[in-house]
């Protein structure tokens, strides 16, 4: 019984640990776990006033919960 509980807790913990992924768009980093995803945007954009886009996007179970983008 204790072993089953330990295995379940270990599995749930593994689903919460993010893996960083560097995107090839100018410096964005995506932290991805099985349950959620956080993306720190830093994308090059020649049409923007400052030349890049900064922001933050948070997704839980594939649904966007929060998104802030500064041009």
mmCIF file of the N, C-alpha and C atoms, coordinates in Angstrom:
data_MODEL
# 
_entry.id   MODEL 
# 
loop_
_atom_site.group_PDB 
_atom_site.id 
_atom_site.type_symbol 
_atom_site.label_atom_id 
_atom_site.label_alt_id 
_atom_site.label_comp_id 
_atom_site.label_asym_id 
_atom_site.label_entity_id 
_atom_site.label_seq_id 
_atom_site.pdbx_PDB_ins_code 
_atom_site.Cartn_x 
_atom_site.Cartn_y 
_atom_site.Cartn_z 
_atom_site.occupancy 
_atom_site.B_iso_or_equiv 
_atom_site.pdbx_formal_charge 
_atom_site.auth_seq_id 
_atom_site.auth_comp_id 
_atom_site.auth_asym_id 
_atom_site.auth_atom_id 
_atom_site.pdbx_PDB_model_num 
ATOM 1   N N  . UNK A 1 1  ? 0.823  -1.196 0.000   1.00 0.00 ? 1  UNK A N  1 
ATOM 2   C CA . UNK A 1 1  ? 0.000  0.000  0.000   1.00 0.00 ? 1  UNK A CA 1 
ATOM 3   C C  . UNK A 1 1  ? 0.870  1.265  0.000   1.00 0.00 ? 1  UNK A C  1 
ATOM 4   N N  . UNK A 1 2  ? 1.907  1.275  0.824   1.00 0.00 ? 2  UNK A N  1 
ATOM 5   C CA . UNK A 1 2  ? 2.788  2.436  0.872   1.00 0.00 ? 2  UNK A CA 1 
ATOM 6   C C  . UNK A 1 2  ? 3.542  2.605  -0.443  1.00 0.00 ? 2  UNK A C  1 
ATOM 7   N N  . UNK A 1 3  ? 3.889  1.495  -1.075  1.00 0.00 ? 3  UNK A N  1 
ATOM 8   C CA . UNK A 1 3  ? 4.608  1.564  -2.341  1.00 0.00 ? 3  UNK A CA 1 
ATOM 9   C C  . UNK A 1 3  ? 3.722  2.172  -3.428  1.00 0.00 ? 3  UNK A C  1 
ATOM 10  N N  . UNK A 1 4  ? 2.450  1.785  -3.460  1.00 0.00 ? 4  UNK A N  1 
ATOM 11  C CA . UNK A 1 4  ? 1.529  2.349  -4.452  1.00 0.00 ? 4  UNK A CA 1 
ATOM 12  C C  . UNK A 1 4  ? 1.363  3.852  -4.244  1.00 0.00 ? 4  UNK A C  1 
ATOM 13  N N  . UNK A 1 5  ? 1.245  4.276  -3.002  1.00 0.00 ? 5  UNK A N  1 
ATOM 14  C CA . UNK A 1 5  ? 1.099  5.698  -2.699  1.00 0.00 ? 5  UNK A CA 1 
ATOM 15  C C  . UNK A 1 5  ? 2.356  6.462  -3.108  1.00 0.00 ? 5  UNK A C  1 
ATOM 16  N N  . UNK A 1 6  ? 3.516  5.885  -2.856  1.00 0.00 ? 6  UNK A N  1 
ATOM 17  C CA . UNK A 1 6  ? 4.780  6.513  -3.239  1.00 0.00 ? 6  UNK A CA 1 
ATOM 18  C C  . UNK A 1 6  ? 4.890  6.646  -4.758  1.00 0.00 ? 6  UNK A C  1 
ATOM 19  N N  . UNK A 1 7  ? 4.499  5.616  -5.477  1.00 0.00 ? 7  UNK A N  1 
ATOM 20  C CA . UNK A 1 7  ? 4.561  5.654  -6.943  1.00 0.00 ? 7  UNK A CA 1 
ATOM 21  C C  . UNK A 1 7  ? 3.614  6.710  -7.494  1.00 0.00 ? 7  UNK A C  1 
ATOM 22  N N  . UNK A 1 8  ? 2.421  6.822  -6.946  1.00 0.00 ? 8  UNK A N  1 
ATOM 23  C CA . UNK A 1 8  ? 1.457  7.835  -7.391  1.00 0.00 ? 8  UNK A CA 1 
ATOM 24  C C  . UNK A 1 8  ? 1.986  9.235  -7.106  1.00 0.00 ? 8  UNK A C  1 
ATOM 25  N N  . UNK A 1 9  ? 2.545  9.461  -5.921  1.00 0.00 ? 9  UNK A N  1 
ATOM 26  C CA . UNK A 1 9  ? 3.110  10.772 -5.588  1.00 0.00 ? 9  UNK A CA 1 
ATOM 27  C C  . UNK A 1 9  ? 4.284  11.115 -6.498  1.00 0.00 ? 9  UNK A C  1 
ATOM 28  N N  . UNK A 1 10 ? 5.110  10.160 -6.806  1.00 0.00 ? 10 UNK A N  1 
ATOM 29  C CA . UNK A 1 10 ? 6.244  10.380 -7.701  1.00 0.00 ? 10 UNK A CA 1 
ATOM 30  C C  . UNK A 1 10 ? 5.767  10.723 -9.113  1.00 0.00 ? 10 UNK A C  1 
ATOM 31  N N  . UNK A 1 11 ? 4.732  10.045 -9.580  1.00 0.00 ? 11 UNK A N  1 
ATOM 32  C CA . UNK A 1 11 ? 4.162  10.325 -10.900 1.00 0.00 ? 11 UNK A CA 1 
ATOM 33  C C  . UNK A 1 11 ? 3.564  11.724 -10.950 1.00 0.00 ? 11 UNK A C  1 
ATOM 34  N N  . UNK A 1 12 ? 2.820  12.122 -9.924  1.00 0.00 ? 12 UNK A N  1 
ATOM 35  C CA . UNK A 1 12 ? 2.226  13.462 -9.886  1.00 0.00 ? 12 UNK A CA 1 
ATOM 36  C C  . UNK A 1 12 ? 3.297  14.541 -9.812  1.00 0.00 ? 12 UNK A C  1 
ATOM 37  N N  . UNK A 1 13 ? 4.352  14.295 -9.072  1.00 0.00 ? 13 UNK A N  1 
ATOM 38  C CA . UNK A 1 13 ? 5.455  15.249 -8.995  1.00 0.00 ? 13 UNK A CA 1 
ATOM 39  C C  . UNK A 1 13 ? 6.151  15.393 -10.344 1.00 0.00 ? 13 UNK A C  1 
ATOM 40  N N  . UNK A 1 14 ? 6.318  14.287 -11.052 1.00 0.00 ? 14 UNK A N  1 
ATOM 41  C CA . UNK A 1 14 ? 6.957  14.333 -12.372 1.00 0.00 ? 14 UNK A CA 1 
ATOM 42  C C  . UNK A 1 14 ? 6.114  15.116 -13.368 1.00 0.00 ? 14 UNK A C  1 
ATOM 43  N N  . UNK A 1 15 ? 4.805  15.122 -13.208 1.00 0.00 ? 15 UNK A N  1 
ATOM 44  C CA . UNK A 1 15 ? 3.930  15.873 -14.111 1.00 0.00 ? 15 UNK A CA 1 
ATOM 45  C C  . UNK A 1 15 ? 4.020  17.375 -13.869 1.00 0.00 ? 15 UNK A C  1 
ATOM 46  N N  . UNK A 1 16 ? 4.556  17.802 -12.726 1.00 0.00 ? 16 UNK A N  1 
ATOM 47  C CA . UNK A 1 16 ? 4.647  19.218 -12.395 1.00 0.00 ? 16 UNK A CA 1 
ATOM 48  C C  . UNK A 1 16 ? 6.017  19.825 -12.673 1.00 0.00 ? 16 UNK A C  1 
ATOM 49  N N  . UNK A 1 17 ? 7.017  19.014 -12.952 1.00 0.00 ? 17 UNK A N  1 
ATOM 50  C CA . UNK A 1 17 ? 8.371  19.523 -13.176 1.00 0.00 ? 17 UNK A CA 1 
ATOM 51  C C  . UNK A 1 17 ? 8.501  19.991 -14.629 1.00 0.00 ? 17 UNK A C  1 
ATOM 52  N N  . UNK A 1 18 ? 8.800  21.280 -14.848 1.00 0.00 ? 18 UNK A N  1 
ATOM 53  C CA . UNK A 1 18 ? 8.885  21.790 -16.221 1.00 0.00 ? 18 UNK A CA 1 
ATOM 54  C C  . UNK A 1 18 ? 10.240 21.503 -16.875 1.00 0.00 ? 18 UNK A C  1 
ATOM 55  N N  . UNK A 1 19 ? 10.203 21.406 -18.198 1.00 0.00 ? 19 UNK A N  1 
ATOM 56  C CA . UNK A 1 19 ? 11.406 21.239 -19.004 1.00 0.00 ? 19 UNK A CA 1 
ATOM 57  C C  . UNK A 1 19 ? 11.554 22.488 -19.867 1.00 0.00 ? 19 UNK A C  1 
ATOM 58  N N  . UNK A 1 20 ? 12.670 23.228 -19.758 1.00 0.00 ? 20 UNK A N  1 
ATOM 59  C CA . UNK A 1 20 ? 12.830 24.439 -20.577 1.00 0.00 ? 20 UNK A CA 1 
ATOM 60  C C  . UNK A 1 20 ? 13.159 24.093 -22.028 1.00 0.00 ? 20 UNK A C  1 
ATOM 61  N N  . UNK A 1 21 ? 12.493 24.795 -22.948 1.00 0.00 ? 21 UNK A N  1 
ATOM 62  C CA . UNK A 1 21 ? 12.710 24.619 -24.379 1.00 0.00 ? 21 UNK A CA 1 
ATOM 63  C C  . UNK A 1 21 ? 12.989 25.995 -24.962 1.00 0.00 ? 21 UNK A C  1 
ATOM 64  N N  . UNK A 1 22 ? 14.144 26.184 -25.592 1.00 0.00 ? 22 UNK A N  1 
ATOM 65  C CA . UNK A 1 22 ? 14.489 27.454 -26.239 1.00 0.00 ? 22 UNK A CA 1 
ATOM 66  C C  . UNK A 1 22 ? 13.912 27.463 -27.643 1.00 0.00 ? 22 UNK A C  1 
ATOM 67  N N  . UNK A 1 23 ? 13.118 28.477 -27.946 1.00 0.00 ? 23 UNK A N  1 
ATOM 68  C CA . UNK A 1 23 ? 12.511 28.606 -29.265 1.00 0.00 ? 23 UNK A CA 1 
ATOM 69  C C  . UNK A 1 23 ? 13.428 29.413 -30.174 1.00 0.00 ? 23 UNK A C  1 
ATOM 70  N N  . UNK A 1 24 ? 13.361 29.153 -31.465 1.00 0.00 ? 24 UNK A N  1 
ATOM 71  C CA . UNK A 1 24 ? 14.244 29.817 -32.432 1.00 0.00 ? 24 UNK A CA 1 
ATOM 72  C C  . UNK A 1 24 ? 13.544 31.024 -33.049 1.00 0.00 ? 24 UNK A C  1 
ATOM 73  N N  . UNK A 1 25 ? 13.062 31.919 -32.221 1.00 0.00 ? 25 UNK A N  1 
ATOM 74  C CA . UNK A 1 25 ? 12.370 33.106 -32.724 1.00 0.00 ? 25 UNK A CA 1 
ATOM 75  C C  . UNK A 1 25 ? 12.973 34.392 -32.177 1.00 0.00 ? 25 UNK A C  1 
ATOM 76  N N  . UNK A 1 26 ? 14.125 34.323 -31.573 1.00 0.00 ? 26 UNK A N  1 
ATOM 77  C CA . UNK A 1 26 ? 14.775 35.522 -31.084 1.00 0.00 ? 26 UNK A CA 1 
ATOM 78  C C  . UNK A 1 26 ? 15.070 35.503 -29.606 1.00 0.00 ? 26 UNK A C  1 
ATOM 79  N N  . UNK A 1 27 ? 14.693 34.460 -28.900 1.00 0.00 ? 27 UNK A N  1 
ATOM 80  C CA . UNK A 1 27 ? 15.023 34.387 -27.489 1.00 0.00 ? 27 UNK A CA 1 
ATOM 81  C C  . UNK A 1 27 ? 13.906 33.936 -26.576 1.00 0.00 ? 27 UNK A C  1 
ATOM 82  N N  . UNK A 1 28 ? 12.794 33.448 -27.113 1.00 0.00 ? 28 UNK A N  1 
ATOM 83  C CA . UNK A 1 28 ? 11.698 32.972 -26.276 1.00 0.00 ? 28 UNK A CA 1 
ATOM 84  C C  . UNK A 1 28 ? 12.073 31.651 -25.622 1.00 0.00 ? 28 UNK A C  1 
ATOM 85  N N  . UNK A 1 29 ? 11.559 31.441 -24.412 1.00 0.00 ? 29 UNK A N  1 
ATOM 86  C CA . UNK A 1 29 ? 11.783 30.203 -23.679 1.00 0.00 ? 29 UNK A CA 1 
ATOM 87  C C  . UNK A 1 29 ? 10.431 29.664 -23.248 1.00 0.00 ? 29 UNK A C  1 
ATOM 88  N N  . UNK A 1 30 ? 10.205 28.381 -23.505 1.00 0.00 ? 30 UNK A N  1 
ATOM 89  C CA . UNK A 1 30 ? 8.958  27.724 -23.110 1.00 0.00 ? 30 UNK A CA 1 
ATOM 90  C C  . UNK A 1 30 ? 9.286  26.699 -22.032 1.00 0.00 ? 30 UNK A C  1 
ATOM 91  N N  . UNK A 1 31 ? 8.622  26.812 -20.898 1.00 0.00 ? 31 UNK A N  1 
ATOM 92  C CA . UNK A 1 31 ? 8.759  25.852 -19.808 1.00 0.00 ? 31 UNK A CA 1 
ATOM 93  C C  . UNK A 1 31 ? 7.531  24.957 -19.876 1.00 0.00 ? 31 UNK A C  1 
ATOM 94  N N  . UNK A 1 32 ? 7.756  23.666 -20.174 1.00 0.00 ? 32 UNK A N  1 
ATOM 95  C CA . UNK A 1 32 ? 6.637  22.784 -20.448 1.00 0.00 ? 32 UNK A CA 1 
ATOM 96  C C  . UNK A 1 32 ? 6.630  21.598 -19.498 1.00 0.00 ? 32 UNK A C  1 
ATOM 97  N N  . UNK A 1 33 ? 5.493  21.381 -18.878 1.00 0.00 ? 33 UNK A N  1 
ATOM 98  C CA . UNK A 1 33 ? 5.253  20.205 -18.052 1.00 0.00 ? 33 UNK A CA 1 
ATOM 99  C C  . UNK A 1 33 ? 4.016  19.508 -18.625 1.00 0.00 ? 33 UNK A C  1 
ATOM 100 N N  . UNK A 1 34 ? 3.639  18.381 -18.070 1.00 0.00 ? 34 UNK A N  1 
ATOM 101 C CA . UNK A 1 34 ? 2.498  17.639 -18.599 1.00 0.00 ? 34 UNK A CA 1 
ATOM 102 C C  . UNK A 1 34 ? 1.184  18.374 -18.368 1.00 0.00 ? 34 UNK A C  1 
ATOM 103 N N  . UNK A 1 35 ? 1.088  19.150 -17.302 1.00 0.00 ? 35 UNK A N  1 
ATOM 104 C CA . UNK A 1 35 ? -0.170 19.798 -16.940 1.00 0.00 ? 35 UNK A CA 1 
ATOM 105 C C  . UNK A 1 35 ? -0.219 21.247 -17.393 1.00 0.00 ? 35 UNK A C  1 
ATOM 106 N N  . UNK A 1 36 ? 0.913  21.934 -17.405 1.00 0.00 ? 36 UNK A N  1 
ATOM 107 C CA . UNK A 1 36 ? 0.899  23.363 -17.718 1.00 0.00 ? 36 UNK A CA 1 
ATOM 108 C C  . UNK A 1 36 ? 2.069  23.724 -18.624 1.00 0.00 ? 36 UNK A C  1 
ATOM 109 N N  . UNK A 1 37 ? 2.017  24.974 -19.132 1.00 0.00 ? 37 UNK A N  1 
ATOM 110 C CA . UNK A 1 37 ? 3.068  25.487 -20.011 1.00 0.00 ? 37 UNK A CA 1 
ATOM 111 C C  . UNK A 1 37 ? 3.188  26.992 -19.788 1.00 0.00 ? 37 UNK A C  1 
ATOM 112 N N  . UNK A 1 38 ? 4.409  27.466 -19.589 1.00 0.00 ? 38 UNK A N  1 
ATOM 113 C CA . UNK A 1 38 ? 4.674  28.893 -19.420 1.00 0.00 ? 38 UNK A CA 1 
ATOM 114 C C  . UNK A 1 38 ? 5.670  29.303 -20.497 1.00 0.00 ? 38 UNK A C  1 
ATOM 115 N N  . UNK A 1 39 ? 5.331  30.348 -21.257 1.00 0.00 ? 39 UNK A N  1 
ATOM 116 C CA . UNK A 1 39 ? 6.200  30.827 -22.325 1.00 0.00 ? 39 UNK A CA 1 
ATOM 117 C C  . UNK A 1 39 ? 6.578  32.269 -22.049 1.00 0.00 ? 39 UNK A C  1 
ATOM 118 N N  . UNK A 1 40 ? 7.891  32.539 -21.965 1.00 0.00 ? 40 UNK A N  1 
ATOM 119 C CA . UNK A 1 40 ? 8.395  33.908 -21.851 1.00 0.00 ? 40 UNK A CA 1 
ATOM 120 C C  . UNK A 1 40 ? 8.772  34.342 -23.256 1.00 0.00 ? 40 UNK A C  1 
ATOM 121 N N  . UNK A 1 41 ? 7.969  35.241 -23.812 1.00 0.00 ? 41 UNK A N  1 
ATOM 122 C CA . UNK A 1 41 ? 8.134  35.661 -25.195 1.00 0.00 ? 41 UNK A CA 1 
ATOM 123 C C  . UNK A 1 41 ? 9.183  36.758 -25.320 1.00 0.00 ? 41 UNK A C  1 
ATOM 124 N N  . UNK A 1 42 ? 10.053 36.615 -26.280 1.00 0.00 ? 42 UNK A N  1 
ATOM 125 C CA . UNK A 1 42 ? 11.000 37.657 -26.692 1.00 0.00 ? 42 UNK A CA 1 
ATOM 126 C C  . UNK A 1 42 ? 11.271 37.395 -28.168 1.00 0.00 ? 42 UNK A C  1 
ATOM 127 N N  . UNK A 1 43 ? 10.331 37.821 -28.999 1.00 0.00 ? 43 UNK A N  1 
ATOM 128 C CA . UNK A 1 43 ? 10.342 37.530 -30.422 1.00 0.00 ? 43 UNK A CA 1 
ATOM 129 C C  . UNK A 1 43 ? 10.787 38.747 -31.212 1.00 0.00 ? 43 UNK A C  1 
ATOM 130 N N  . UNK A 1 44 ? 11.661 38.547 -32.171 1.00 0.00 ? 44 UNK A N  1 
ATOM 131 C CA . UNK A 1 44 ? 12.061 39.634 -33.058 1.00 0.00 ? 44 UNK A CA 1 
ATOM 132 C C  . UNK A 1 44 ? 10.900 39.979 -33.984 1.00 0.00 ? 44 UNK A C  1 
ATOM 133 N N  . UNK A 1 45 ? 10.612 41.284 -34.111 1.00 0.00 ? 45 UNK A N  1 
ATOM 134 C CA . UNK A 1 45 ? 9.518  41.751 -34.958 1.00 0.00 ? 45 UNK A CA 1 
ATOM 135 C C  . UNK A 1 45 ? 9.933  43.078 -35.571 1.00 0.00 ? 45 UNK A C  1 
ATOM 136 N N  . UNK A 1 46 ? 10.151 43.083 -36.863 1.00 0.00 ? 46 UNK A N  1 
ATOM 137 C CA . UNK A 1 46 ? 10.615 44.297 -37.533 1.00 0.00 ? 46 UNK A CA 1 
ATOM 138 C C  . UNK A 1 46 ? 9.518  45.349 -37.656 1.00 0.00 ? 46 UNK A C  1 
ATOM 139 N N  . UNK A 1 47 ? 8.254  44.956 -37.551 1.00 0.00 ? 47 UNK A N  1 
ATOM 140 C CA . UNK A 1 47 ? 7.145  45.904 -37.650 1.00 0.00 ? 47 UNK A CA 1 
ATOM 141 C C  . UNK A 1 47 ? 6.866  46.624 -36.333 1.00 0.00 ? 47 UNK A C  1 
ATOM 142 N N  . UNK A 1 48 ? 7.449  46.165 -35.255 1.00 0.00 ? 48 UNK A N  1 
ATOM 143 C CA . UNK A 1 48 ? 7.249  46.778 -33.945 1.00 0.00 ? 48 UNK A CA 1 
ATOM 144 C C  . UNK A 1 48 ? 8.110  48.031 -33.814 1.00 0.00 ? 48 UNK A C  1 
ATOM 145 N N  . UNK A 1 49 ? 7.707  48.933 -32.917 1.00 0.00 ? 49 UNK A N  1 
ATOM 146 C CA . UNK A 1 49 ? 8.466  50.167 -32.697 1.00 0.00 ? 49 UNK A CA 1 
ATOM 147 C C  . UNK A 1 49 ? 9.852  49.894 -32.122 1.00 0.00 ? 49 UNK A C  1 
ATOM 148 N N  . UNK A 1 50 ? 9.941  48.949 -31.202 1.00 0.00 ? 50 UNK A N  1 
ATOM 149 C CA . UNK A 1 50 ? 11.218 48.677 -30.539 1.00 0.00 ? 50 UNK A CA 1 
ATOM 150 C C  . UNK A 1 50 ? 11.980 47.509 -31.165 1.00 0.00 ? 50 UNK A C  1 
ATOM 151 N N  . UNK A 1 51 ? 11.380 46.814 -32.127 1.00 0.00 ? 51 UNK A N  1 
ATOM 152 C CA . UNK A 1 51 ? 12.083 45.752 -32.829 1.00 0.00 ? 51 UNK A CA 1 
ATOM 153 C C  . UNK A 1 51 ? 11.856 44.351 -32.297 1.00 0.00 ? 51 UNK A C  1 
ATOM 154 N N  . UNK A 1 52 ? 11.153 44.223 -31.199 1.00 0.00 ? 52 UNK A N  1 
ATOM 155 C CA . UNK A 1 52 ? 10.868 42.899 -30.654 1.00 0.00 ? 52 UNK A CA 1 
ATOM 156 C C  . UNK A 1 52 ? 9.578  42.938 -29.841 1.00 0.00 ? 52 UNK A C  1 
ATOM 157 N N  . UNK A 1 53 ? 9.073  41.770 -29.524 1.00 0.00 ? 53 UNK A N  1 
ATOM 158 C CA . UNK A 1 53 ? 7.855  41.627 -28.729 1.00 0.00 ? 53 UNK A CA 1 
ATOM 159 C C  . UNK A 1 53 ? 8.231  40.897 -27.443 1.00 0.00 ? 53 UNK A C  1 
ATOM 160 N N  . UNK A 1 54 ? 7.861  41.449 -26.310 1.00 0.00 ? 54 UNK A N  1 
ATOM 161 C CA . UNK A 1 54 ? 8.066  40.806 -25.013 1.00 0.00 ? 54 UNK A CA 1 
ATOM 162 C C  . UNK A 1 54 ? 6.712  40.428 -24.430 1.00 0.00 ? 54 UNK A C  1 
ATOM 163 N N  . UNK A 1 55 ? 6.691  39.365 -23.636 1.00 0.00 ? 55 UNK A N  1 
ATOM 164 C CA . UNK A 1 55 ? 5.441  39.006 -22.999 1.00 0.00 ? 55 UNK A CA 1 
ATOM 165 C C  . UNK A 1 55 ? 5.540  37.699 -22.239 1.00 0.00 ? 55 UNK A C  1 
ATOM 166 N N  . UNK A 1 56 ? 4.399  37.295 -21.720 1.00 0.00 ? 56 UNK A N  1 
ATOM 167 C CA . UNK A 1 56 ? 4.285  36.080 -20.933 1.00 0.00 ? 56 UNK A CA 1 
ATOM 168 C C  . UNK A 1 56 ? 2.967  35.413 -21.283 1.00 0.00 ? 56 UNK A C  1 
ATOM 169 N N  . UNK A 1 57 ? 2.999  34.093 -21.470 1.00 0.00 ? 57 UNK A N  1 
ATOM 170 C CA . UNK A 1 57 ? 1.792  33.332 -21.757 1.00 0.00 ? 57 UNK A CA 1 
ATOM 171 C C  . UNK A 1 57 ? 1.762  32.121 -20.836 1.00 0.00 ? 57 UNK A C  1 
ATOM 172 N N  . UNK A 1 58 ? 0.616  31.889 -20.199 1.00 0.00 ? 58 UNK A N  1 
ATOM 173 C CA . UNK A 1 58 ? 0.448  30.751 -19.298 1.00 0.00 ? 58 UNK A CA 1 
ATOM 174 C C  . UNK A 1 58 ? -0.729 29.922 -19.787 1.00 0.00 ? 58 UNK A C  1 
ATOM 175 N N  . UNK A 1 59 ? -0.488 28.620 -19.957 1.00 0.00 ? 59 UNK A N  1 
ATOM 176 C CA . UNK A 1 59 ? -1.535 27.691 -20.376 1.00 0.00 ? 59 UNK A CA 1 
ATOM 177 C C  . UNK A 1 59 ? -1.638 26.576 -19.345 1.00 0.00 ? 59 UNK A C  1 
ATOM 178 N N  . UNK A 1 60 ? -2.860 26.218 -19.010 1.00 0.00 ? 60 UNK A N  1 
ATOM 179 C CA . UNK A 1 60 ? -3.113 25.085 -18.128 1.00 0.00 ? 60 UNK A CA 1 
ATOM 180 C C  . UNK A 1 60 ? -4.034 24.133 -18.872 1.00 0.00 ? 60 UNK A C  1 
ATOM 181 N N  . UNK A 1 61 ? -3.597 22.892 -19.025 1.00 0.00 ? 61 UNK A N  1 
ATOM 182 C CA . UNK A 1 61 ? -4.322 21.865 -19.772 1.00 0.00 ? 61 UNK A CA 1 
ATOM 183 C C  . UNK A 1 61 ? -4.671 22.327 -21.180 1.00 0.00 ? 61 UNK A C  1 
ATOM 184 N N  . UNK A 1 62 ? -3.786 23.091 -21.808 1.00 0.00 ? 62 UNK A N  1 
ATOM 185 C CA . UNK A 1 62 ? -3.962 23.527 -23.180 1.00 0.00 ? 62 UNK A CA 1 
ATOM 186 C C  . UNK A 1 62 ? -4.791 24.775 -23.378 1.00 0.00 ? 62 UNK A C  1 
ATOM 187 N N  . UNK A 1 63 ? -5.357 25.332 -22.315 1.00 0.00 ? 63 UNK A N  1 
ATOM 188 C CA . UNK A 1 63 ? -6.166 26.543 -22.406 1.00 0.00 ? 63 UNK A CA 1 
ATOM 189 C C  . UNK A 1 63 ? -5.348 27.733 -21.911 1.00 0.00 ? 63 UNK A C  1 
ATOM 190 N N  . UNK A 1 64 ? -5.343 28.814 -22.692 1.00 0.00 ? 64 UNK A N  1 
ATOM 191 C CA . UNK A 1 64 ? -4.607 30.011 -22.306 1.00 0.00 ? 64 UNK A CA 1 
ATOM 192 C C  . UNK A 1 64 ? -5.306 30.683 -21.136 1.00 0.00 ? 64 UNK A C  1 
ATOM 193 N N  . UNK A 1 65 ? -4.601 30.808 -20.022 1.00 0.00 ? 65 UNK A N  1 
ATOM 194 C CA . UNK A 1 65 ? -5.135 31.426 -18.813 1.00 0.00 ? 65 UNK A CA 1 
ATOM 195 C C  . UNK A 1 65 ? -4.725 32.891 -18.743 1.00 0.00 ? 65 UNK A C  1 
ATOM 196 N N  . UNK A 1 66 ? -3.494 33.187 -19.138 1.00 0.00 ? 66 UNK A N  1 
ATOM 197 C CA . UNK A 1 66 ? -2.966 34.549 -19.036 1.00 0.00 ? 66 UNK A CA 1 
ATOM 198 C C  . UNK A 1 66 ? -2.054 34.810 -20.221 1.00 0.00 ? 66 UNK A C  1 
ATOM 199 N N  . UNK A 1 67 ? -2.189 36.003 -20.817 1.00 0.00 ? 67 UNK A N  1 
ATOM 200 C CA . UNK A 1 67 ? -1.299 36.391 -21.908 1.00 0.00 ? 67 UNK A CA 1 
ATOM 201 C C  . UNK A 1 67 ? -1.104 37.893 -21.879 1.00 0.00 ? 67 UNK A C  1 
ATOM 202 N N  . UNK A 1 68 ? 0.149  38.316 -21.733 1.00 0.00 ? 68 UNK A N  1 
ATOM 203 C CA . UNK A 1 68 ? 0.468  39.739 -21.800 1.00 0.00 ? 68 UNK A CA 1 
ATOM 204 C C  . UNK A 1 68 ? 1.589  39.906 -22.813 1.00 0.00 ? 68 UNK A C  1 
ATOM 205 N N  . UNK A 1 69 ? 1.362  40.779 -23.768 1.00 0.00 ? 69 UNK A N  1 
ATOM 206 C CA . UNK A 1 69 ? 2.335  41.013 -24.832 1.00 0.00 ? 69 UNK A CA 1 
ATOM 207 C C  . UNK A 1 69 ? 2.572  42.505 -24.941 1.00 0.00 ? 69 UNK A C  1 
ATOM 208 N N  . UNK A 1 70 ? 3.848  42.911 -24.961 1.00 0.00 ? 70 UNK A N  1 
ATOM 209 C CA . UNK A 1 70 ? 4.223  44.315 -25.124 1.00 0.00 ? 70 UNK A CA 1 
ATOM 210 C C  . UNK A 1 70 ? 4.923  44.469 -26.460 1.00 0.00 ? 70 UNK A C  1 
ATOM 211 N N  . UNK A 1 71 ? 4.420  45.364 -27.288 1.00 0.00 ? 71 UNK A N  1 
ATOM 212 C CA . UNK A 1 71 ? 5.047  45.616 -28.598 1.00 0.00 ? 71 UNK A CA 1 
ATOM 213 C C  . UNK A 1 71 ? 6.032  46.733 -28.488 1.00 0.00 ? 71 UNK A C  1 
# 
